[in-house]
XYZ file of C-alpha atoms in Angstrom:
410
model
C -58.342 -18.933 86.810
C -59.495 -19.454 83.229
C -58.077 -22.570 81.529
C -58.224 -24.057 78.055
C -60.382 -27.052 77.214
C -57.644 -29.655 77.604
C -59.693 -32.531 76.230
C -60.484 -30.585 73.043
C -56.857 -29.512 72.629
C -55.581 -33.083 72.901
C -58.325 -34.494 70.693
C -57.383 -32.053 67.939
C -53.667 -32.791 68.257
C -54.454 -36.470 67.751
C -56.916 -35.756 64.941
C -54.430 -33.653 62.991
C -51.741 -36.208 63.800
C -53.759 -38.901 62.038
C -53.710 -36.951 58.761
C -50.937 -37.973 56.406
C -50.339 -41.448 57.793
C -49.710 -44.160 55.215
C -50.505 -47.870 55.501
C -47.310 -48.419 57.491
C -48.171 -45.626 59.924
C -45.599 -43.182 58.576
C -46.867 -39.611 59.045
C -45.868 -37.211 56.242
C -47.448 -33.862 55.344
C -44.986 -32.100 53.068
C -45.735 -28.484 52.156
C -48.522 -28.022 49.596
C -49.022 -31.781 49.211
C -52.359 -33.587 49.178
C -51.929 -34.680 52.785
C -51.023 -31.165 53.903
C -54.147 -29.894 52.124
C -56.163 -32.258 54.311
C -54.421 -30.828 57.374
C -54.985 -27.260 56.183
C -58.670 -27.959 55.595
C -58.981 -29.334 59.120
C -57.240 -26.292 60.650
C -59.457 -23.922 58.672
C -62.547 -25.768 59.914
C -61.370 -25.291 63.506
C -60.697 -21.608 62.888
C -64.218 -21.199 61.548
C -65.602 -23.175 64.478
C -63.986 -20.568 66.738
C -65.702 -17.807 64.754
C -62.495 -16.502 63.204
C -62.201 -14.733 59.862
C -59.923 -16.887 57.691
C -57.492 -15.187 55.308
C -54.855 -16.863 53.120
C -51.967 -14.818 51.744
C -50.174 -15.390 48.443
C -47.496 -17.667 49.938
C -50.259 -19.856 51.390
C -50.004 -18.767 55.022
C -53.361 -19.232 56.777
C -54.581 -16.709 59.354
C -57.558 -16.943 61.686
C -58.454 -13.429 62.835
C -60.438 -12.443 65.917
C -61.245 -8.753 65.717
C -64.146 -6.482 66.587
C -65.345 -3.084 65.444
C -63.814 -1.630 68.602
C -60.293 -3.020 68.141
C -59.879 -3.596 64.393
C -57.747 -0.461 63.936
C -55.134 -1.643 66.448
C -52.140 -3.814 65.618
C -52.913 -7.474 66.365
C -51.165 -9.872 68.678
C -50.135 -12.774 66.440
C -49.544 -16.376 67.519
C -49.081 -19.612 65.614
C -46.648 -22.022 64.004
C -46.912 -24.596 61.164
C -48.535 -27.934 60.305
C -46.258 -29.251 57.547
C -43.957 -32.099 58.610
C -40.767 -33.874 57.733
C -40.965 -37.406 56.319
C -42.125 -39.957 58.917
C -42.735 -37.261 61.511
C -44.112 -36.879 65.002
C -47.440 -35.172 65.693
C -46.512 -32.265 67.980
C -43.871 -30.213 66.142
C -45.558 -27.024 64.937
C -49.048 -28.430 65.341
C -49.200 -27.684 69.070
C -48.625 -23.992 68.349
C -51.357 -23.748 65.721
C -53.949 -25.810 67.586
C -52.989 -24.129 70.871
C -53.505 -20.709 69.309
C -56.979 -21.616 68.074
C -57.804 -23.114 71.462
C -56.713 -19.966 73.319
C -58.964 -17.754 71.212
C -61.913 -20.159 71.397
C -61.515 -20.402 75.178
C -61.575 -16.620 75.546
C -64.554 -16.195 73.230
C -66.563 -19.014 74.817
C -65.975 -17.494 78.263
C -67.325 -14.146 77.087
C -64.071 -12.204 77.155
C -63.161 -9.295 74.899
C -59.764 -8.099 73.740
C -58.298 -4.621 73.435
C -56.524 -5.627 70.231
C -57.129 -8.295 67.587
C -55.642 -11.745 68.122
C -54.513 -13.669 65.053
C -53.392 -17.301 64.813
C -51.244 -18.224 61.818
C -50.284 -21.501 60.157
C -47.195 -20.737 58.097
C -46.296 -22.457 54.832
C -43.311 -24.789 54.471
C -41.591 -24.357 57.820
C -39.761 -27.658 57.478
C -38.270 -26.994 54.046
C -38.349 -30.660 53.037
C -40.149 -30.354 49.697
C -39.205 -26.733 48.963
C -36.211 -24.690 50.068
C -35.585 -22.696 52.227
C -37.189 -23.759 55.481
C -39.256 -21.260 57.486
C -40.360 -20.081 54.046
C -43.840 -18.757 54.804
C -42.775 -16.722 57.826
C -39.637 -15.498 56.046
C -41.696 -14.185 53.145
C -44.253 -12.721 55.555
C -41.481 -10.825 57.339
C -40.217 -9.404 54.043
C -37.106 -11.578 53.839
C -37.847 -12.912 50.334
C -40.074 -11.640 47.502
C -43.246 -13.685 47.161
C -43.222 -13.763 43.351
C -39.735 -15.264 43.351
C -40.531 -17.833 46.023
C -43.677 -19.029 44.257
C -41.425 -20.164 41.399
C -39.452 -22.463 43.710
C -38.975 -25.958 42.263
C -39.438 -28.775 44.743
C -37.479 -31.958 45.224
C -40.147 -33.723 43.175
C -40.002 -31.216 40.298
C -43.216 -29.422 41.254
C -43.499 -25.630 41.433
C -44.684 -24.224 44.735
C -47.089 -21.630 43.309
C -48.742 -24.216 41.080
C -49.110 -26.659 43.965
C -50.656 -24.041 46.255
C -53.170 -23.260 43.516
C -53.846 -26.964 42.937
C -54.698 -27.609 46.587
C -56.802 -24.453 46.880
C -54.438 -22.345 48.996
C -53.291 -19.769 46.483
C -54.130 -16.725 48.566
C -55.059 -13.267 47.353
C -53.590 -10.900 49.941
C -49.955 -9.880 50.112
C -47.763 -11.435 52.823
C -47.274 -8.926 55.605
C -50.795 -7.528 55.206
C -51.061 -7.411 59.005
C -48.295 -5.739 61.015
C -48.248 -7.527 64.391
C -47.762 -5.728 67.672
C -45.972 -8.883 68.867
C -45.687 -12.603 68.108
C -45.687 -15.564 70.520
C -45.169 -19.203 69.522
C -45.985 -22.262 71.640
C -43.773 -25.212 70.684
C -42.272 -28.451 71.899
C -38.606 -28.168 72.864
C -37.371 -30.764 70.321
C -34.455 -31.387 72.667
C -33.816 -33.254 75.939
C -33.001 -30.461 78.397
C -36.444 -29.899 79.902
C -37.156 -33.623 80.178
C -33.809 -34.348 81.835
C -34.073 -31.418 84.259
C -37.782 -31.832 85.044
C -38.701 -28.372 83.714
C -42.342 -27.767 82.804
C -42.154 -24.458 80.908
C -39.301 -23.134 78.809
C -39.080 -19.353 78.490
C -37.182 -19.097 75.210
C -34.910 -16.070 75.247
C -32.996 -16.623 71.999
C -32.498 -18.862 68.988
C -29.244 -20.241 67.671
C -27.679 -18.913 64.502
C -27.653 -21.497 61.735
C -25.024 -21.731 58.987
C -25.339 -24.481 56.397
C -22.893 -25.237 53.626
C -22.291 -27.989 51.104
C -18.652 -29.033 50.903
C -17.174 -30.806 47.885
C -13.834 -32.601 48.235
C -12.050 -33.788 45.105
C -9.454 -36.549 45.267
C -8.283 -39.288 42.906
C -10.015 -42.634 42.403
C -7.659 -45.582 42.545
C -7.468 -49.251 43.400
C -8.110 -49.939 47.083
C -5.682 -52.847 47.193
C -2.734 -51.706 45.138
C -2.401 -48.026 46.103
C -0.096 -47.461 49.110
C -1.489 -45.269 51.872
C 1.107 -42.547 51.425
C 0.284 -42.234 47.706
C -3.473 -41.876 48.061
C -5.498 -38.721 47.423
C -8.533 -39.876 49.378
C -11.574 -37.594 49.352
C -13.365 -39.884 51.803
C -10.582 -39.650 54.352
C -10.567 -35.851 54.091
C -14.328 -35.815 54.709
C -13.880 -37.961 57.807
C -11.188 -35.623 59.105
C -13.512 -32.652 58.637
C -16.231 -34.410 60.623
C -13.877 -35.070 63.538
C -12.467 -31.521 63.323
C -15.969 -30.073 63.609
C -16.697 -31.978 66.814
C -13.534 -30.663 68.455
C -14.217 -27.156 67.141
C -17.626 -26.799 68.762
C -16.468 -28.319 72.032
C -14.424 -25.132 72.432
C -17.035 -22.646 71.177
C -20.098 -24.126 72.868
C -21.953 -24.578 69.584
C -23.052 -27.691 67.741
C -21.998 -29.115 64.398
C -23.518 -31.840 62.252
C -22.500 -33.578 59.048
C -25.963 -34.738 58.072
C -25.347 -35.835 54.499
C -22.290 -37.390 52.883
C -21.868 -39.049 49.490
C -18.816 -40.704 47.979
C -17.984 -41.168 44.317
C -17.705 -43.686 42.799
C -19.105 -45.238 46.000
C -17.540 -48.644 45.419
C -16.133 -50.883 48.153
C -12.789 -51.380 46.457
C -12.192 -47.894 45.009
C -10.614 -44.945 46.810
C -13.204 -42.119 46.674
C -12.487 -39.529 44.010
C -15.077 -37.173 45.442
C -16.911 -36.608 48.698
C -19.885 -34.261 48.986
C -20.968 -33.425 52.533
C -23.162 -30.945 54.348
C -22.031 -28.963 57.372
C -24.596 -27.581 59.829
C -22.984 -25.142 62.292
C -25.053 -23.548 65.082
C -24.337 -21.228 67.990
C -26.439 -18.662 69.893
C -23.439 -16.292 69.806
C -22.878 -14.693 66.389
C -19.203 -13.906 66.983
C -18.462 -17.502 67.961
C -20.483 -18.856 65.032
C -18.626 -16.663 62.553
C -15.296 -17.554 64.155
C -16.043 -21.292 63.914
C -16.816 -20.912 60.235
C -13.575 -19.017 59.600
C -11.604 -21.657 61.488
C -13.254 -24.366 59.392
C -12.366 -22.536 56.165
C -8.739 -22.334 57.310
C -8.794 -26.072 58.021
C -9.972 -26.701 54.458
C -6.846 -24.908 53.229
C -4.692 -26.975 55.555
C -6.255 -30.226 54.287
C -5.644 -29.203 50.697
C -1.947 -28.973 51.540
C -1.606 -32.088 53.680
C -3.965 -34.430 51.820
C -3.510 -33.002 48.295
C -7.269 -32.738 47.772
C -9.259 -29.821 46.387
C -12.042 -28.429 48.588
C -14.839 -26.022 47.648
C -17.921 -24.965 49.597
C -21.330 -23.582 48.727
C -23.473 -21.546 51.118
C -26.928 -23.079 51.653
C -28.350 -21.156 54.619
C -27.152 -18.331 56.833
C -29.369 -17.192 59.687
C -27.884 -15.107 62.474
C -28.728 -15.799 66.127
C -32.022 -14.218 67.172
C -32.508 -12.586 70.586
C -36.139 -12.665 71.709
C -37.963 -9.911 73.569
C -36.998 -9.784 77.234
C -40.364 -8.326 78.252
C -42.301 -11.221 76.736
C -39.887 -13.756 78.229
C -40.562 -12.298 81.686
C -44.322 -12.505 81.076
C -43.919 -16.218 80.268
C -41.970 -16.782 83.477
C -44.563 -14.900 85.548
C -47.483 -16.770 83.962
C -45.846 -20.121 84.640
C -45.099 -19.175 88.243
C -48.735 -18.125 88.771
C -49.798 -21.642 87.756
C -47.194 -23.291 89.961
C -45.021 -24.433 87.060
C -41.231 -24.276 87.179
C -39.420 -22.545 84.317
C -36.041 -22.365 82.676
C -34.589 -19.808 80.286
C -33.974 -21.620 76.992
C -32.185 -21.301 73.683
C -33.980 -22.796 70.685
C -31.551 -25.072 68.914
C -33.952 -25.555 66.009
C -35.044 -22.996 63.455
C -38.568 -21.683 64.096
C -41.118 -19.378 62.473
C -40.599 -17.109 65.485
C -37.077 -16.291 64.334
C -38.494 -14.773 61.147
C -41.289 -12.906 62.904
C -38.691 -11.393 65.248
C -37.548 -9.326 62.265
C -40.758 -7.291 62.351
C -42.047 -7.316 65.939
C -41.217 -8.257 69.550
C -41.223 -12.057 69.718
C -40.692 -14.946 72.120
C -41.498 -18.643 72.458
C -42.937 -20.982 75.078
C -41.458 -24.487 75.206
C -42.965 -27.652 76.662
C -40.910 -30.828 77.207
C -40.068 -33.417 74.565
C -39.605 -36.834 76.171
C -35.996 -37.965 75.628
C -35.581 -34.977 73.309
C -36.973 -36.933 70.365
C -38.402 -34.942 67.446
C -38.814 -35.317 63.680
C -39.587 -38.925 64.526
C -42.800 -40.929 65.142
C -41.620 -41.412 68.751
C -41.831 -37.647 69.353
C -43.926 -37.285 72.493
C -45.029 -34.585 74.896
C -47.241 -35.828 77.756
C -50.851 -34.658 77.690
C -50.510 -32.730 80.943
C -47.515 -30.818 79.563
C -49.388 -29.883 76.383
C -52.277 -28.553 78.477
C -49.972 -26.761 80.928
C -48.166 -25.055 78.065
C -51.455 -24.027 76.473
C -52.626 -22.516 79.764
C -49.460 -20.458 80.150
C -49.930 -19.462 76.501
C -53.507 -18.416 77.340
C -52.335 -16.230 80.218
C -49.550 -14.566 78.229
C -51.850 -13.879 75.269
C -54.548 -12.522 77.586
C -52.161 -10.080 79.203
C -50.520 -8.948 75.975
C -53.799 -8.489 74.108
C -55.552 -6.728 76.989
C -58.190 -9.408 77.435
C -60.940 -8.675 79.945
C -64.452 -9.777 80.766
C -67.253 -7.884 79.039
């Protein structure tokens, strides 16, 4: 049975992981930054080493294309992920999917195989959404979800403009996003959660992805002296925010979703002043659209109730709204069969995190392969997937790609 070059795969994961580390060892490669340019250059060099044609589209997505005269008129099988990171990140998130895709193609080519259809590995721009919003930007634009000319004008958290930064680092592409219509898309990724590690599962066959609703909530109260204002006479924006946080936890216990208040700010933010304003984010997720929508409606009703009981004023602003994404059942079954053929146990999974695959699912059959994340840690320098699990995932990836692309010996 053909297998990837595990040593090369791991060496490249570590090599890319070293790019973007500062003197304190903090790894950061924000989209279109100098450090991400270094990572992009490295990925392009590996694509060229595998004999792939490299194309960059106008949103900066990088594609390594393996095609021949015999198959170039057929729709390609596309694989890939991203290499941009959050601040102080781990080294596996996204990178395993890009490096694994290159490794799969190089393995097949080096072994003298040919493919009935082209195979393309992509590295999508700004999946994390840290410097520029929204996240999953490159794949969203590629799938036709946002116009490229509008997105290139996006202003980053540091005041930079995305289009100008892509040009500055040499990744202002010339072709239009969506220039290739994939037959299907498969993404290899770490789980970024604890389920596989806790249950001893080696391969996750990802059958769907949670819907994600983000909003920014502003609560207006009245600032007053913390010592002289009786409790029953307070209009405390901070207290209302705390109540919302607790309400969310109880809400998702019933619906089976998850909820997070990731950011909260008080004004005037003084130890002895009752907060006059609280600004908080709410991240609601559920793989069931009806339950997700119902949770959001219940939360909106609770805002009205709080306005009456706590005498505050509450407004909300929509930040992100992605519906749950079902993946292709046929591809999921292929993942399960490939894992079984290699003696690896599997589990059907839901992706709790947003992924490029959710955007590609808009335009073609899509699924994901998960490998374990030790203790579920991700977006953190302690993010870790054991070497043997990276290689095992890449081998299942190899088998699925080979079957879907019609790979055979010459």
